Amino acid sequence: GRTFASASYDNTIIVWDLETRTALEKLQAGHTGPVTSVAFGPDGKSLVSGGVDFNVSVWDFARDRSIARILKPQSRRINSVTFNPTGSILAAGTSANSILLWDADTLQPIAPPLTFQFGSITHVTFSWDGRFLASASTDATIVLWNVDTLQPAAPPLIGHSGAVNNLSFNPPGTLLASGGADATIILWNLDTFQADGPPLGGYTSPVNSVAFQPNSNSLAAGYDDGVVVLWDLVARPPASRVLMRPAASVNSVAFSPDGKILAAAASDGTITLWDMAADQMLGQPLTGHAGSVKTLAFSPDGKILASGGFDGNVILWDVATRQSIGQPLRDHEGGVFTVAFRADGLILASGSVDNTIILWNIDPQAWLARTCQRVGRNFTRGEWAQYFEDQPYPSEDLTCPQWPAGN
């Protein structure tokens, strides 16, 4: 009985401390219209809100919101999340045939859901210059959205005979590659919005993932039958060769920002790293997920690889050491199908079949500050070595600025 929530016609909810009569938090995501009703759950750890936008949002107060913020679009499985190049917009493709857009800082919706395709949205991605947002669908179409107007920039791109599984823009912004359940890849010319040559074929299983190699004219593709293929797009016609054969279906491929490493996630729970210059595998496959690895993303500086799995976990990997960083991030209640880093590398978004998106603050300073507050004292040298082993122990035993030395 010490907390009170108020709903407003400005689309927000404010949670108040009744003793101090001050606002604890302003909830600005979840509704695109006036909020008409709010109610706390019996345990006081959850808040349900309803609005004129016909959405019901569930807010989780048990989670440490300084480390992880949650978005829960009602009854929409999250298939894909992505940030625009500046990190100001978060976009999500959902099973409800819609694309959701938020201000990445306030988490306030910036527009009503984008609906144009008739099938589940399997993948969304921004062009490198931020002009376009591309969406792929199970209805075999691709839509290029003008980010300024939030309207289709052209008629739907139609060429696949089945679901479009994955998309990738090339860095110059001249081509969009699409991989489909029909076992083909189509290159789309972004000036004409037409296919740039015949589909890339020759393989017999669905294309689950595609990724352009930075600073190159190559395209990597992961296939459902467990092969990773590198396409040379300079050759005419484009030539391909098999780079690796993981032991199971390849769900996701991703290049490091410098293009030197290719990562491939497989349904047997492994992640393979490939040295593009040496043309060989980097060490043994990474293992840590209990089940299929569904998605991969490199941090903007290339030092961290994030993976999401069917086990509901997100794992951060140190690319240099090929070791996991800390414990898995475990707040999802269903498989994690998509992960994406914000441009500054400090926020990681993960989307799940549990209908939620979690934005993880992976800035070490944020974790340090929160841990200092919880512990209520400075770290001992032993604790520092255990949890911050790559950082030198601060002078004068002052690990937490808010606590005096010796405390």
Short mmCIF file of C-alpha atoms in Angstrom, two decimals:
data_model
loop_
_atom_site.label_atom_id
_atom_site.label_comp_id
_atom_site.label_asym_id
_atom_site.label_seq_id
_atom_site.Cartn_x
_atom_site.Cartn_y
_atom_site.Cartn_z
CA GLY A 1 0.00 0.00 0.00
CA ARG A 2 2.99 2.36 -0.32
CA THR A 3 2.88 2.66 -4.11
CA PHE A 4 0.22 4.24 -6.31
CA ALA A 5 -0.13 4.23 -10.11
CA SER A 6 -1.93 6.83 -12.20
CA ALA A 7 -2.91 6.59 -15.86
CA SER A 8 -3.13 9.56 -18.18
CA TYR A 9 -4.43 10.73 -21.53
CA ASP A 10 -0.83 11.61 -22.46
CA ASN A 11 -0.26 7.84 -23.08
CA THR A 12 1.81 7.41 -19.90
CA ILE A 13 1.61 5.89 -16.43
CA ILE A 14 3.30 7.34 -13.35
CA VAL A 15 4.15 5.24 -10.31
CA TRP A 16 4.17 7.24 -7.06
CA ASP A 17 5.66 6.77 -3.59
CA LEU A 18 2.78 7.59 -1.23
CA GLU A 19 5.05 8.34 1.73
CA THR A 20 7.21 10.92 -0.03
CA ARG A 21 4.56 11.90 -2.58
CA THR A 22 7.17 11.78 -5.32
CA ALA A 23 7.19 10.00 -8.67
CA LEU A 24 9.20 6.79 -8.69
CA GLU A 25 8.99 6.14 -12.41
CA LYS A 26 7.21 7.32 -15.54
CA LEU A 27 6.24 4.46 -17.86
CA GLN A 28 6.27 5.77 -21.40
CA ALA A 29 6.14 2.65 -23.54
CA GLY A 30 3.33 0.25 -24.20
CA HIS A 31 0.50 2.47 -25.43
CA THR A 32 -0.04 4.68 -28.47
CA GLY A 33 -3.13 6.34 -27.04
CA PRO A 34 -4.63 7.40 -23.70
CA VAL A 35 -4.24 4.91 -20.88
CA THR A 36 -7.63 4.33 -19.29
CA SER A 37 -7.01 1.69 -16.61
CA VAL A 38 -4.20 0.39 -14.39
CA ALA A 39 -4.07 -2.27 -11.68
CA PHE A 40 -1.31 -3.86 -9.60
CA GLY A 41 -1.07 -7.63 -9.35
CA PRO A 42 -1.65 -9.25 -5.93
CA ASP A 43 2.11 -9.55 -5.29
CA GLY A 44 2.73 -5.87 -6.10
CA LYS A 45 5.45 -6.87 -8.56
CA SER A 46 3.46 -6.41 -11.75
CA LEU A 47 1.22 -3.68 -13.14
CA VAL A 48 -1.36 -4.17 -15.89
CA SER A 49 -2.52 -1.25 -18.04
CA GLY A 50 -5.18 -0.92 -20.71
CA GLY A 51 -5.77 1.85 -23.22
CA VAL A 52 -7.90 3.09 -26.06
CA ASP A 53 -5.32 1.60 -28.45
CA PHE A 54 -6.80 -1.82 -27.53
CA ASN A 55 -3.45 -2.90 -26.04
CA VAL A 56 -2.92 -4.44 -22.63
CA SER A 57 0.61 -4.01 -21.27
CA VAL A 58 2.19 -5.86 -18.35
CA TRP A 59 4.95 -4.05 -16.44
CA ASP A 60 7.39 -6.14 -14.38
CA PHE A 61 8.65 -4.41 -11.22
CA ALA A 62 10.50 -7.46 -9.88
CA ARG A 63 13.24 -6.93 -12.45
CA ASP A 64 16.10 -4.52 -11.82
CA ARG A 65 15.04 -1.85 -14.30
CA SER A 66 18.41 -0.06 -14.14
CA ILE A 67 19.95 -3.13 -15.82
CA ALA A 68 17.07 -4.42 -17.96
CA ARG A 69 13.99 -2.69 -19.32
CA ILE A 70 11.13 -4.74 -20.73
CA LEU A 71 8.64 -4.14 -23.52
CA LYS A 72 5.67 -6.46 -23.81
CA PRO A 73 3.51 -5.85 -26.88
CA GLN A 74 0.30 -7.73 -26.20
CA SER A 75 0.00 -11.13 -27.91
CA ARG A 76 2.80 -10.51 -30.35
CA ARG A 77 5.69 -12.95 -30.62
CA ILE A 78 8.89 -11.04 -31.33
CA ASN A 79 10.63 -12.48 -34.39
CA SER A 80 13.17 -9.75 -35.05
CA VAL A 81 14.57 -6.62 -33.42
CA THR A 82 16.91 -4.00 -34.82
CA PHE A 83 18.21 -0.50 -34.12
CA ASN A 84 18.64 2.18 -36.75
CA PRO A 85 22.25 3.24 -37.44
CA THR A 86 22.18 6.14 -34.96
CA GLY A 87 20.59 4.04 -32.22
CA SER A 88 17.60 6.36 -31.86
CA ILE A 89 14.91 3.96 -33.10
CA LEU A 90 14.13 0.41 -32.03
CA ALA A 91 12.08 -1.66 -34.49
CA ALA A 92 10.51 -5.08 -33.99
CA GLY A 93 8.90 -7.50 -36.41
CA THR A 94 6.09 -9.54 -34.87
CA SER A 95 3.96 -12.61 -35.47
CA ALA A 96 0.94 -10.28 -35.68
CA ASN A 97 1.97 -9.17 -39.20
CA SER A 98 3.12 -5.82 -37.82
CA ILE A 99 6.23 -3.76 -37.22
CA LEU A 100 6.52 -1.84 -33.96
CA LEU A 101 8.67 1.29 -33.57
CA TRP A 102 9.90 2.93 -30.36
CA ASP A 103 12.08 5.84 -29.39
CA ALA A 104 15.11 3.88 -28.17
CA ASP A 105 15.71 6.24 -25.22
CA THR A 106 12.21 6.79 -23.86
CA LEU A 107 10.71 3.54 -25.20
CA GLN A 108 7.71 5.60 -26.24
CA PRO A 109 6.04 4.31 -29.45
CA ILE A 110 6.80 6.72 -32.27
CA ALA A 111 4.02 5.53 -34.57
CA PRO A 112 1.12 3.09 -34.72
CA PRO A 113 2.16 -0.43 -35.82
CA LEU A 114 3.16 -0.63 -39.48
CA THR A 115 0.93 -3.14 -41.24
CA PHE A 116 1.17 -3.85 -44.95
CA GLN A 117 2.10 -7.52 -45.27
CA PHE A 118 -0.31 -10.40 -44.69
CA GLY A 119 2.07 -12.85 -43.03
CA SER A 120 4.16 -12.93 -39.90
CA ILE A 121 7.12 -10.51 -40.06
CA THR A 122 10.18 -12.74 -39.98
CA HIS A 123 12.93 -10.13 -40.13
CA VAL A 124 13.44 -6.36 -40.02
CA THR A 125 16.63 -4.44 -40.72
CA PHE A 126 17.66 -0.84 -41.41
CA SER A 127 19.82 0.21 -44.34
CA TRP A 128 23.29 1.42 -43.41
CA ASP A 129 22.35 5.04 -44.14
CA GLY A 130 19.10 4.75 -42.18
CA ARG A 131 16.86 5.70 -45.10
CA PHE A 132 15.07 2.37 -45.38
CA LEU A 133 13.61 -0.19 -43.03
CA ALA A 134 13.15 -3.53 -44.78
CA SER A 135 10.67 -6.13 -43.57
CA ALA A 136 10.43 -9.78 -44.66
CA SER A 137 7.31 -11.87 -44.30
CA THR A 138 5.98 -15.40 -44.47
CA ASP A 139 3.69 -14.15 -47.27
CA ALA A 140 6.77 -14.22 -49.59
CA THR A 141 7.05 -10.43 -49.80
CA ILE A 142 9.55 -7.78 -48.77
CA VAL A 143 8.56 -4.20 -48.03
CA LEU A 144 10.98 -1.26 -48.05
CA TRP A 145 9.72 1.43 -45.70
CA ASN A 146 10.75 5.07 -46.01
CA VAL A 147 11.92 5.87 -42.48
CA ASP A 148 11.02 9.55 -42.78
CA THR A 149 7.43 9.02 -43.91
CA LEU A 150 6.89 5.50 -42.49
CA GLN A 151 5.25 4.62 -45.80
CA PRO A 152 6.32 1.95 -48.32
CA ALA A 153 9.02 3.40 -50.57
CA ALA A 154 8.02 1.08 -53.42
CA PRO A 155 5.58 -1.73 -54.19
CA PRO A 156 6.38 -4.98 -52.34
CA LEU A 157 9.39 -6.85 -53.66
CA ILE A 158 8.09 -10.18 -54.94
CA GLY A 159 10.33 -12.97 -56.20
CA HIS A 160 10.41 -15.77 -53.65
CA SER A 161 7.95 -18.65 -53.86
CA GLY A 162 7.79 -19.10 -50.10
CA ALA A 163 8.48 -17.34 -46.83
CA VAL A 164 11.29 -14.78 -46.80
CA ASN A 165 13.44 -15.69 -43.80
CA ASN A 166 16.19 -13.10 -43.62
CA LEU A 167 17.50 -9.84 -45.09
CA SER A 168 20.81 -7.99 -45.33
CA PHE A 169 21.77 -4.61 -46.82
CA ASN A 170 25.23 -4.23 -48.33
CA PRO A 171 27.30 -1.41 -46.76
CA PRO A 172 27.27 0.85 -49.85
CA GLY A 173 23.48 0.76 -49.71
CA THR A 174 23.01 -0.40 -53.29
CA LEU A 175 21.72 -3.94 -52.69
CA LEU A 176 19.39 -5.83 -50.39
CA ALA A 177 19.82 -9.61 -50.13
CA SER A 178 16.91 -11.83 -49.19
CA GLY A 179 17.08 -15.50 -48.23
CA GLY A 180 14.00 -17.64 -48.59
CA ALA A 181 12.39 -20.92 -47.69
CA ASP A 182 12.51 -21.70 -51.45
CA ALA A 183 16.30 -22.26 -51.11
CA THR A 184 17.19 -19.14 -53.10
CA ILE A 185 18.79 -15.77 -52.46
CA ILE A 186 17.64 -12.71 -54.38
CA LEU A 187 19.69 -9.52 -54.72
CA TRP A 188 17.51 -6.42 -55.01
CA ASN A 189 18.71 -3.20 -56.64
CA LEU A 190 17.78 -0.31 -54.34
CA ASP A 191 17.70 2.21 -57.20
CA THR A 192 15.25 0.30 -59.37
CA PHE A 193 13.61 -1.86 -56.66
CA GLN A 194 13.99 -4.79 -59.05
CA ALA A 195 15.92 -8.04 -58.78
CA ASP A 196 19.56 -7.56 -59.75
CA GLY A 197 19.94 -10.70 -61.84
CA PRO A 198 18.49 -14.20 -61.40
CA PRO A 199 18.16 -15.78 -57.93
CA LEU A 200 21.25 -17.39 -56.43
CA GLY A 201 20.48 -21.09 -56.27
CA GLY A 202 22.08 -24.49 -56.51
CA TYR A 203 21.33 -25.58 -52.96
CA THR A 204 18.32 -27.57 -51.89
CA SER A 205 17.38 -26.41 -48.39
CA PRO A 206 15.87 -23.17 -47.05
CA VAL A 207 18.12 -20.15 -46.58
CA ASN A 208 17.81 -19.21 -42.90
CA SER A 209 20.23 -16.29 -42.76
CA VAL A 210 22.23 -13.98 -45.02
CA ALA A 211 24.94 -11.42 -44.22
CA PHE A 212 27.05 -9.16 -46.42
CA GLN A 213 30.75 -9.09 -45.54
CA PRO A 214 31.91 -5.53 -44.72
CA ASN A 215 34.63 -4.15 -47.00
CA SER A 216 33.98 -6.90 -49.51
CA ASN A 217 31.71 -8.05 -52.31
CA SER A 218 30.89 -11.34 -50.62
CA LEU A 219 27.70 -12.62 -49.07
CA ALA A 220 27.48 -15.41 -46.48
CA ALA A 221 24.42 -17.62 -46.23
CA GLY A 222 23.37 -20.20 -43.68
CA TYR A 223 21.24 -23.08 -44.92
CA ASP A 224 18.82 -25.36 -43.12
CA ASP A 225 20.74 -28.50 -44.10
CA GLY A 226 23.80 -27.37 -42.13
CA VAL A 227 26.09 -25.60 -44.59
CA VAL A 228 27.49 -22.06 -44.64
CA VAL A 229 28.12 -20.79 -48.15
CA LEU A 230 30.15 -17.77 -49.26
CA TRP A 231 28.96 -16.10 -52.46
CA ASP A 232 31.38 -14.05 -54.58
CA LEU A 233 29.18 -11.33 -56.07
CA VAL A 234 31.89 -9.93 -58.34
CA ALA A 235 32.03 -13.09 -60.43
CA ARG A 236 29.54 -13.32 -63.28
CA PRO A 237 27.50 -15.27 -62.63
CA PRO A 238 28.09 -15.10 -58.85
CA ALA A 239 30.14 -18.06 -57.64
CA SER A 240 29.77 -19.92 -54.35
CA ARG A 241 31.76 -22.24 -52.15
CA VAL A 242 30.98 -24.05 -48.92
CA LEU A 243 32.91 -22.51 -46.02
CA MET A 244 31.86 -24.82 -43.22
CA ARG A 245 29.52 -27.62 -42.36
CA PRO A 246 28.26 -27.41 -38.78
CA ALA A 247 26.67 -30.61 -37.53
CA ALA A 248 23.14 -29.17 -37.65
CA SER A 249 20.89 -26.59 -39.28
CA VAL A 250 22.46 -23.11 -39.50
CA ASN A 251 20.05 -20.58 -38.01
CA SER A 252 22.09 -17.38 -38.12
CA VAL A 253 25.26 -15.97 -39.67
CA ALA A 254 26.92 -12.67 -38.75
CA PHE A 255 30.15 -10.89 -39.71
CA SER A 256 32.25 -8.90 -37.29
CA PRO A 257 32.24 -5.16 -38.15
CA ASP A 258 35.69 -5.40 -39.75
CA GLY A 259 34.64 -8.43 -41.79
CA LYS A 260 37.47 -10.59 -40.46
CA ILE A 261 35.34 -13.11 -38.55
CA LEU A 262 32.18 -14.92 -39.58
CA ALA A 263 30.03 -16.47 -36.85
CA ALA A 264 27.49 -19.21 -37.51
CA ALA A 265 24.88 -20.44 -35.03
CA ALA A 266 23.51 -23.96 -35.30
CA SER A 267 20.56 -25.88 -33.93
CA ASP A 268 22.86 -28.28 -32.06
CA GLY A 269 23.72 -25.48 -29.61
CA THR A 270 27.09 -24.56 -31.10
CA ILE A 271 28.53 -21.34 -32.54
CA THR A 272 31.38 -21.59 -35.04
CA LEU A 273 33.80 -18.72 -35.64
CA TRP A 274 35.59 -18.59 -39.00
CA ASP A 275 38.77 -16.64 -39.71
CA MET A 276 38.10 -15.17 -43.15
CA ALA A 277 41.75 -14.32 -43.91
CA ALA A 278 43.15 -17.71 -42.87
CA ASP A 279 40.07 -19.47 -44.27
CA GLN A 280 39.80 -21.73 -41.26
CA MET A 281 37.86 -22.22 -38.06
CA LEU A 282 38.91 -20.21 -35.00
CA GLY A 283 39.37 -22.80 -32.26
CA GLN A 284 36.58 -25.12 -31.21
CA PRO A 285 32.89 -24.21 -31.51
CA LEU A 286 31.47 -22.14 -28.66
CA THR A 287 29.09 -24.05 -26.41
CA GLY A 288 26.87 -22.74 -23.64
CA HIS A 289 23.28 -22.93 -24.82
CA ALA A 290 21.09 -25.87 -23.89
CA GLY A 291 19.54 -26.29 -27.30
CA SER A 292 19.36 -24.54 -30.63
CA VAL A 293 21.14 -21.17 -31.03
CA LYS A 294 18.73 -18.98 -32.97
CA THR A 295 20.41 -15.59 -33.37
CA LEU A 296 23.77 -13.78 -33.32
CA ALA A 297 24.99 -10.17 -33.28
CA PHE A 298 28.42 -8.57 -32.95
CA SER A 299 28.87 -5.43 -30.87
CA PRO A 300 29.80 -2.32 -32.91
CA ASP A 301 33.45 -2.56 -31.81
CA GLY A 302 33.56 -6.28 -32.63
CA LYS A 303 34.74 -7.28 -29.15
CA ILE A 304 31.54 -8.98 -28.01
CA LEU A 305 29.33 -11.55 -29.72
CA ALA A 306 25.79 -11.94 -28.37
CA SER A 307 23.82 -15.13 -28.92
CA GLY A 308 20.23 -16.02 -28.16
CA GLY A 309 18.90 -19.52 -27.88
CA PHE A 310 15.82 -21.66 -27.69
CA ASP A 311 16.68 -22.15 -24.01
CA GLY A 312 15.59 -18.54 -23.39
CA ASN A 313 19.11 -17.38 -22.56
CA VAL A 314 21.25 -14.59 -23.98
CA ILE A 315 25.01 -15.20 -23.75
CA LEU A 316 27.73 -12.59 -24.23
CA TRP A 317 31.03 -13.90 -25.64
CA ASP A 318 34.47 -12.30 -25.56
CA VAL A 319 35.52 -12.64 -29.19
CA ALA A 320 39.26 -12.48 -28.44
CA THR A 321 39.25 -15.22 -25.80
CA ARG A 322 36.19 -17.09 -27.14
CA GLN A 323 34.91 -17.35 -23.56
CA SER A 324 31.53 -16.35 -22.19
CA ILE A 325 31.33 -13.09 -20.23
CA GLY A 326 29.68 -13.63 -16.87
CA GLN A 327 26.51 -15.65 -16.49
CA PRO A 328 23.83 -15.94 -19.20
CA LEU A 329 21.09 -13.29 -19.17
CA ARG A 330 18.07 -15.36 -18.20
CA ASP A 331 15.01 -13.10 -17.88
CA HIS A 332 13.08 -14.42 -20.90
CA GLU A 333 10.47 -17.13 -20.37
CA GLY A 334 10.71 -18.52 -23.90
CA GLY A 335 13.16 -18.95 -26.74
CA VAL A 336 15.18 -15.92 -27.81
CA PHE A 337 14.92 -15.56 -31.58
CA THR A 338 16.60 -12.19 -32.12
CA VAL A 339 19.30 -9.94 -30.62
CA ALA A 340 20.64 -6.54 -31.71
CA PHE A 341 23.15 -4.03 -30.35
CA ARG A 342 22.50 -0.31 -30.23
CA ALA A 343 25.02 1.84 -32.12
CA ASP A 344 26.94 2.76 -28.96
CA GLY A 345 27.27 -0.88 -27.93
CA LEU A 346 25.93 -0.20 -24.43
CA ILE A 347 22.42 -1.57 -24.96
CA LEU A 348 21.50 -5.02 -26.26
CA ALA A 349 17.92 -5.79 -27.28
CA SER A 350 16.60 -9.35 -27.23
CA GLY A 351 13.23 -10.54 -28.51
CA SER A 352 11.48 -13.75 -27.58
CA VAL A 353 8.56 -16.05 -28.23
CA ASP A 354 7.37 -15.00 -24.76
CA ASN A 355 6.12 -11.80 -26.49
CA THR A 356 8.71 -9.58 -24.80
CA ILE A 357 11.66 -7.43 -25.75
CA ILE A 358 14.29 -6.84 -23.10
CA LEU A 359 16.80 -4.01 -23.37
CA TRP A 360 19.90 -4.98 -21.45
CA ASN A 361 22.29 -2.34 -20.17
CA ILE A 362 25.64 -4.04 -20.72
CA ASP A 363 27.74 -1.00 -19.84
CA PRO A 364 30.19 -2.31 -17.18
CA GLN A 365 29.93 0.99 -15.30
CA ALA A 366 26.17 0.58 -14.94
CA TRP A 367 26.60 -2.91 -13.51
CA LEU A 368 29.35 -1.68 -11.19
CA ALA A 369 27.25 1.22 -9.90
CA ARG A 370 24.24 -1.01 -9.29
CA THR A 371 26.34 -3.66 -7.54
CA CYS A 372 27.99 -1.02 -5.36
CA GLN A 373 24.58 0.20 -4.27
CA ARG A 374 23.39 -3.30 -3.46
CA VAL A 375 26.53 -4.35 -1.56
CA GLY A 376 26.71 -1.09 0.39
CA ARG A 377 30.51 -0.99 0.49
CA ASN A 378 33.65 -1.12 -1.66
CA PHE A 379 34.81 -4.36 -3.24
CA THR A 380 37.67 -6.34 -1.72
CA ARG A 381 40.61 -7.09 -3.99
CA GLY A 382 39.48 -10.71 -4.21
CA GLU A 383 35.95 -9.74 -5.26
CA TRP A 384 37.28 -7.27 -7.81
CA ALA A 385 39.58 -9.89 -9.32
CA GLN A 386 36.67 -12.32 -9.55
CA TYR A 387 34.13 -10.04 -11.19
CA PHE A 388 36.28 -7.41 -12.99
CA GLU A 389 39.35 -9.46 -13.80
CA ASP A 390 40.28 -7.42 -16.87
CA GLN A 391 40.29 -4.13 -14.94
CA PRO A 392 43.04 -2.93 -12.56
CA TYR A 393 42.01 -2.57 -8.91
CA PRO A 394 41.34 1.14 -8.19
CA SER A 395 43.80 3.04 -6.05
CA GLU A 396 43.11 3.62 -2.35
CA ASP A 397 40.65 0.70 -2.33
CA LEU A 398 37.96 3.06 -3.67
CA THR A 399 35.96 0.86 -6.04
CA CYS A 400 32.61 2.55 -5.40
CA PRO A 401 32.52 6.36 -5.59
CA GLN A 402 29.52 6.59 -3.26
CA TRP A 403 31.30 4.80 -0.39
CA PRO A 404 34.31 6.13 1.53
CA ALA A 405 37.65 4.34 1.27
CA GLY A 406 37.88 1.52 3.81
CA ASN A 407 34.10 0.98 3.84
#
